């Protein structure tokens, strides 16, 4: 069994590392953390069952527990072999919001649902209910070279869905494959004052550095209004609670007060007829404990900070312009997550062409880098970017385009020693 990031670092919900103003300092909080962890880790079962607190799986679903995707509370990955299923990676769907009705749906859902299939592909069904379809990737090579002549080969994924059991997808369906993001430090990200995030926004690139980060504005179900997006690959969720409830419903098929409907479209009548595990299947008090557990996953501190190669790599990181998006500090945080939580256009090569709220099809939220050097130790792989196409950190850099193109060109001009130092710094985070 691989360790969680917390165990790998010898940390377990250390006060002050998980949330700046909600420390775990009494027995009740430790109990809530443990109970939330149990509902995060243990699998859900089909209703009705004797395990009434954990029944209601499906009827359509992608995984039977949170831990199935967030292994060790860490980073998901695409299938690493032909025999491996799409487990810690989801496929999001949409159609262009062309009509007034579709635009109204997109205003609160982020995108317009695909007829019959909705916004999420769910490969599995309970009992005799067929799953919606089976996704898989094929890859084509993309070659290039550094200025010193060293050649490299990237792999470009193409998504295919076979075995569609509910009819063909709409001809204009948009697809986005996204791996499960790592969870440590989310409580700290939730605590950053909105003004600090917006201070880094430069949508019109007034400073002329080629980087024009802008916030996503998303629908907050609890508040019933548009707010700043912080979480998800396109900053498409406003809070840990809504992110968690969305995953319960669309990945596991578990309803909450935020998402009270089963994951069945109006056309999926057999899905609608199957029994549920209660209304909602995850009561508010248990959802709050899961959110508490996630919010108190400690942020990994940097390692080997005095190492000369790490220090050299940090300078190269700054000089290449990486810190324009992966900002080195927020005034309110005890350590840097190396993200601005803003959207950036990353170019055609990384585009999924599926807009979400204000995010365009080529915009992505800057992902935090803390803990990135522990990925192999915790998750047993080194796959990065939104769909896991990069097989290591250097490949992740080489896929940068758009606002990241200048930084990539700096890296392409580096000699092998500087490239090693840059990677040494990233692996120290």
PDB file of N, CA, C and O in Angstrom, residues 3 24 124 179 195 200 241 265 286 302 316 354 364 392 397:
ATOM      1  N   UNK A   3       1.868   5.257   0.566  1.00  0.00           N
ATOM      2  CA  UNK A   3       1.504   6.204   1.611  1.00  0.00           C
ATOM      3  C   UNK A   3       0.700   7.360   1.067  1.00  0.00           C
ATOM      4  O   UNK A   3       0.743   7.672  -0.119  1.00  0.00           O
ATOM      5  N   UNK A  24      -6.957  22.005  13.842  1.00  0.00           N
ATOM      6  CA  UNK A  24      -7.483  20.873  14.585  1.00  0.00           C
ATOM      7  C   UNK A  24      -6.885  20.893  15.977  1.00  0.00           C
ATOM      8  O   UNK A  24      -5.736  20.525  16.178  1.00  0.00           O
ATOM      9  N   UNK A 124     -19.918   2.848 -15.677  1.00  0.00           N
ATOM     10  CA  UNK A 124     -20.446   1.667 -15.002  1.00  0.00           C
ATOM     11  C   UNK A 124     -21.876   1.883 -14.530  1.00  0.00           C
ATOM     12  O   UNK A 124     -22.316   3.007 -14.286  1.00  0.00           O
ATOM     13  N   UNK A 179      -7.591  14.227 -15.017  1.00  0.00           N
ATOM     14  CA  UNK A 179      -7.181  13.353 -13.915  1.00  0.00           C
ATOM     15  C   UNK A 179      -7.597  13.974 -12.585  1.00  0.00           C
ATOM     16  O   UNK A 179      -7.779  15.188 -12.466  1.00  0.00           O
ATOM     17  N   UNK A 195      -9.236  39.048  -2.435  1.00  0.00           N
ATOM     18  CA  UNK A 195      -8.480  40.219  -2.907  1.00  0.00           C
ATOM     19  C   UNK A 195      -7.043  39.849  -3.264  1.00  0.00           C
ATOM     20  O   UNK A 195      -6.465  40.420  -4.200  1.00  0.00           O
ATOM     21  N   UNK A 200      -3.387  39.397  -8.476  1.00  0.00           N
ATOM     22  CA  UNK A 200      -2.487  38.849  -9.488  1.00  0.00           C
ATOM     23  C   UNK A 200      -3.097  38.811 -10.885  1.00  0.00           C
ATOM     24  O   UNK A 200      -2.421  38.464 -11.850  1.00  0.00           O
ATOM     25  N   UNK A 241     -16.589  22.165  -0.423  1.00  0.00           N
ATOM     26  CA  UNK A 241     -17.874  21.496  -0.232  1.00  0.00           C
ATOM     27  C   UNK A 241     -18.551  21.203  -1.565  1.00  0.00           C
ATOM     28  O   UNK A 241     -19.025  20.084  -1.808  1.00  0.00           O
ATOM     29  N   UNK A 265     -30.236  10.947 -16.634  1.00  0.00           N
ATOM     30  CA  UNK A 265     -30.939  11.934 -17.444  1.00  0.00           C
ATOM     31  C   UNK A 265     -32.393  11.506 -17.610  1.00  0.00           C
ATOM     32  O   UNK A 265     -32.776  10.378 -17.295  1.00  0.00           O
ATOM     33  N   UNK A 286     -22.393  14.231   7.496  1.00  0.00           N
ATOM     34  CA  UNK A 286     -21.304  13.406   6.969  1.00  0.00           C
ATOM     35  C   UNK A 286     -20.570  14.113   5.835  1.00  0.00           C
ATOM     36  O   UNK A 286     -19.343  14.001   5.722  1.00  0.00           O
ATOM     37  N   UNK A 302       8.374  22.441   1.353  1.00  0.00           N
ATOM     38  CA  UNK A 302       9.494  22.160   0.442  1.00  0.00           C
ATOM     39  C   UNK A 302      10.625  21.445   1.176  1.00  0.00           C
ATOM     40  O   UNK A 302      10.772  21.560   2.390  1.00  0.00           O
ATOM     41  N   UNK A 316      16.473  29.704 -11.769  1.00  0.00           N
ATOM     42  CA  UNK A 316      16.123  29.445 -13.160  1.00  0.00           C
ATOM     43  C   UNK A 316      14.616  29.461 -13.366  1.00  0.00           C
ATOM     44  O   UNK A 316      14.111  29.914 -14.401  1.00  0.00           O
ATOM     45  N   UNK A 354     -13.497  22.761 -24.580  1.00  0.00           N
ATOM     46  CA  UNK A 354     -14.736  22.647 -23.810  1.00  0.00           C
ATOM     47  C   UNK A 354     -14.781  23.782 -22.797  1.00  0.00           C
ATOM     48  O   UNK A 354     -14.231  23.673 -21.706  1.00  0.00           O
ATOM     49  N   UNK A 364      -6.751  27.163 -18.618  1.00  0.00           N
ATOM     50  CA  UNK A 364      -6.640  26.251 -17.483  1.00  0.00           C
ATOM     51  C   UNK A 364      -6.204  27.038 -16.256  1.00  0.00           C
ATOM     52  O   UNK A 364      -5.445  28.001 -16.358  1.00  0.00           O
ATOM     53  N   UNK A 392       6.556  12.994 -17.368  1.00  0.00           N
ATOM     54  CA  UNK A 392       7.470  13.511 -16.358  1.00  0.00           C
ATOM     55  C   UNK A 392       7.333  15.030 -16.352  1.00  0.00           C
ATOM     56  O   UNK A 392       6.616  15.616 -17.183  1.00  0.00           O
ATOM     57  N   UNK A 397       6.450  20.699 -18.959  1.00  0.00           N
ATOM     58  CA  UNK A 397       6.913  22.026 -19.372  1.00  0.00           C
ATOM     59  C   UNK A 397       6.874  22.155 -20.893  1.00  0.00           C
ATOM     60  O   UNK A 397       6.454  23.182 -21.445  1.00  0.00           O
TER      61      UNK A 397
END
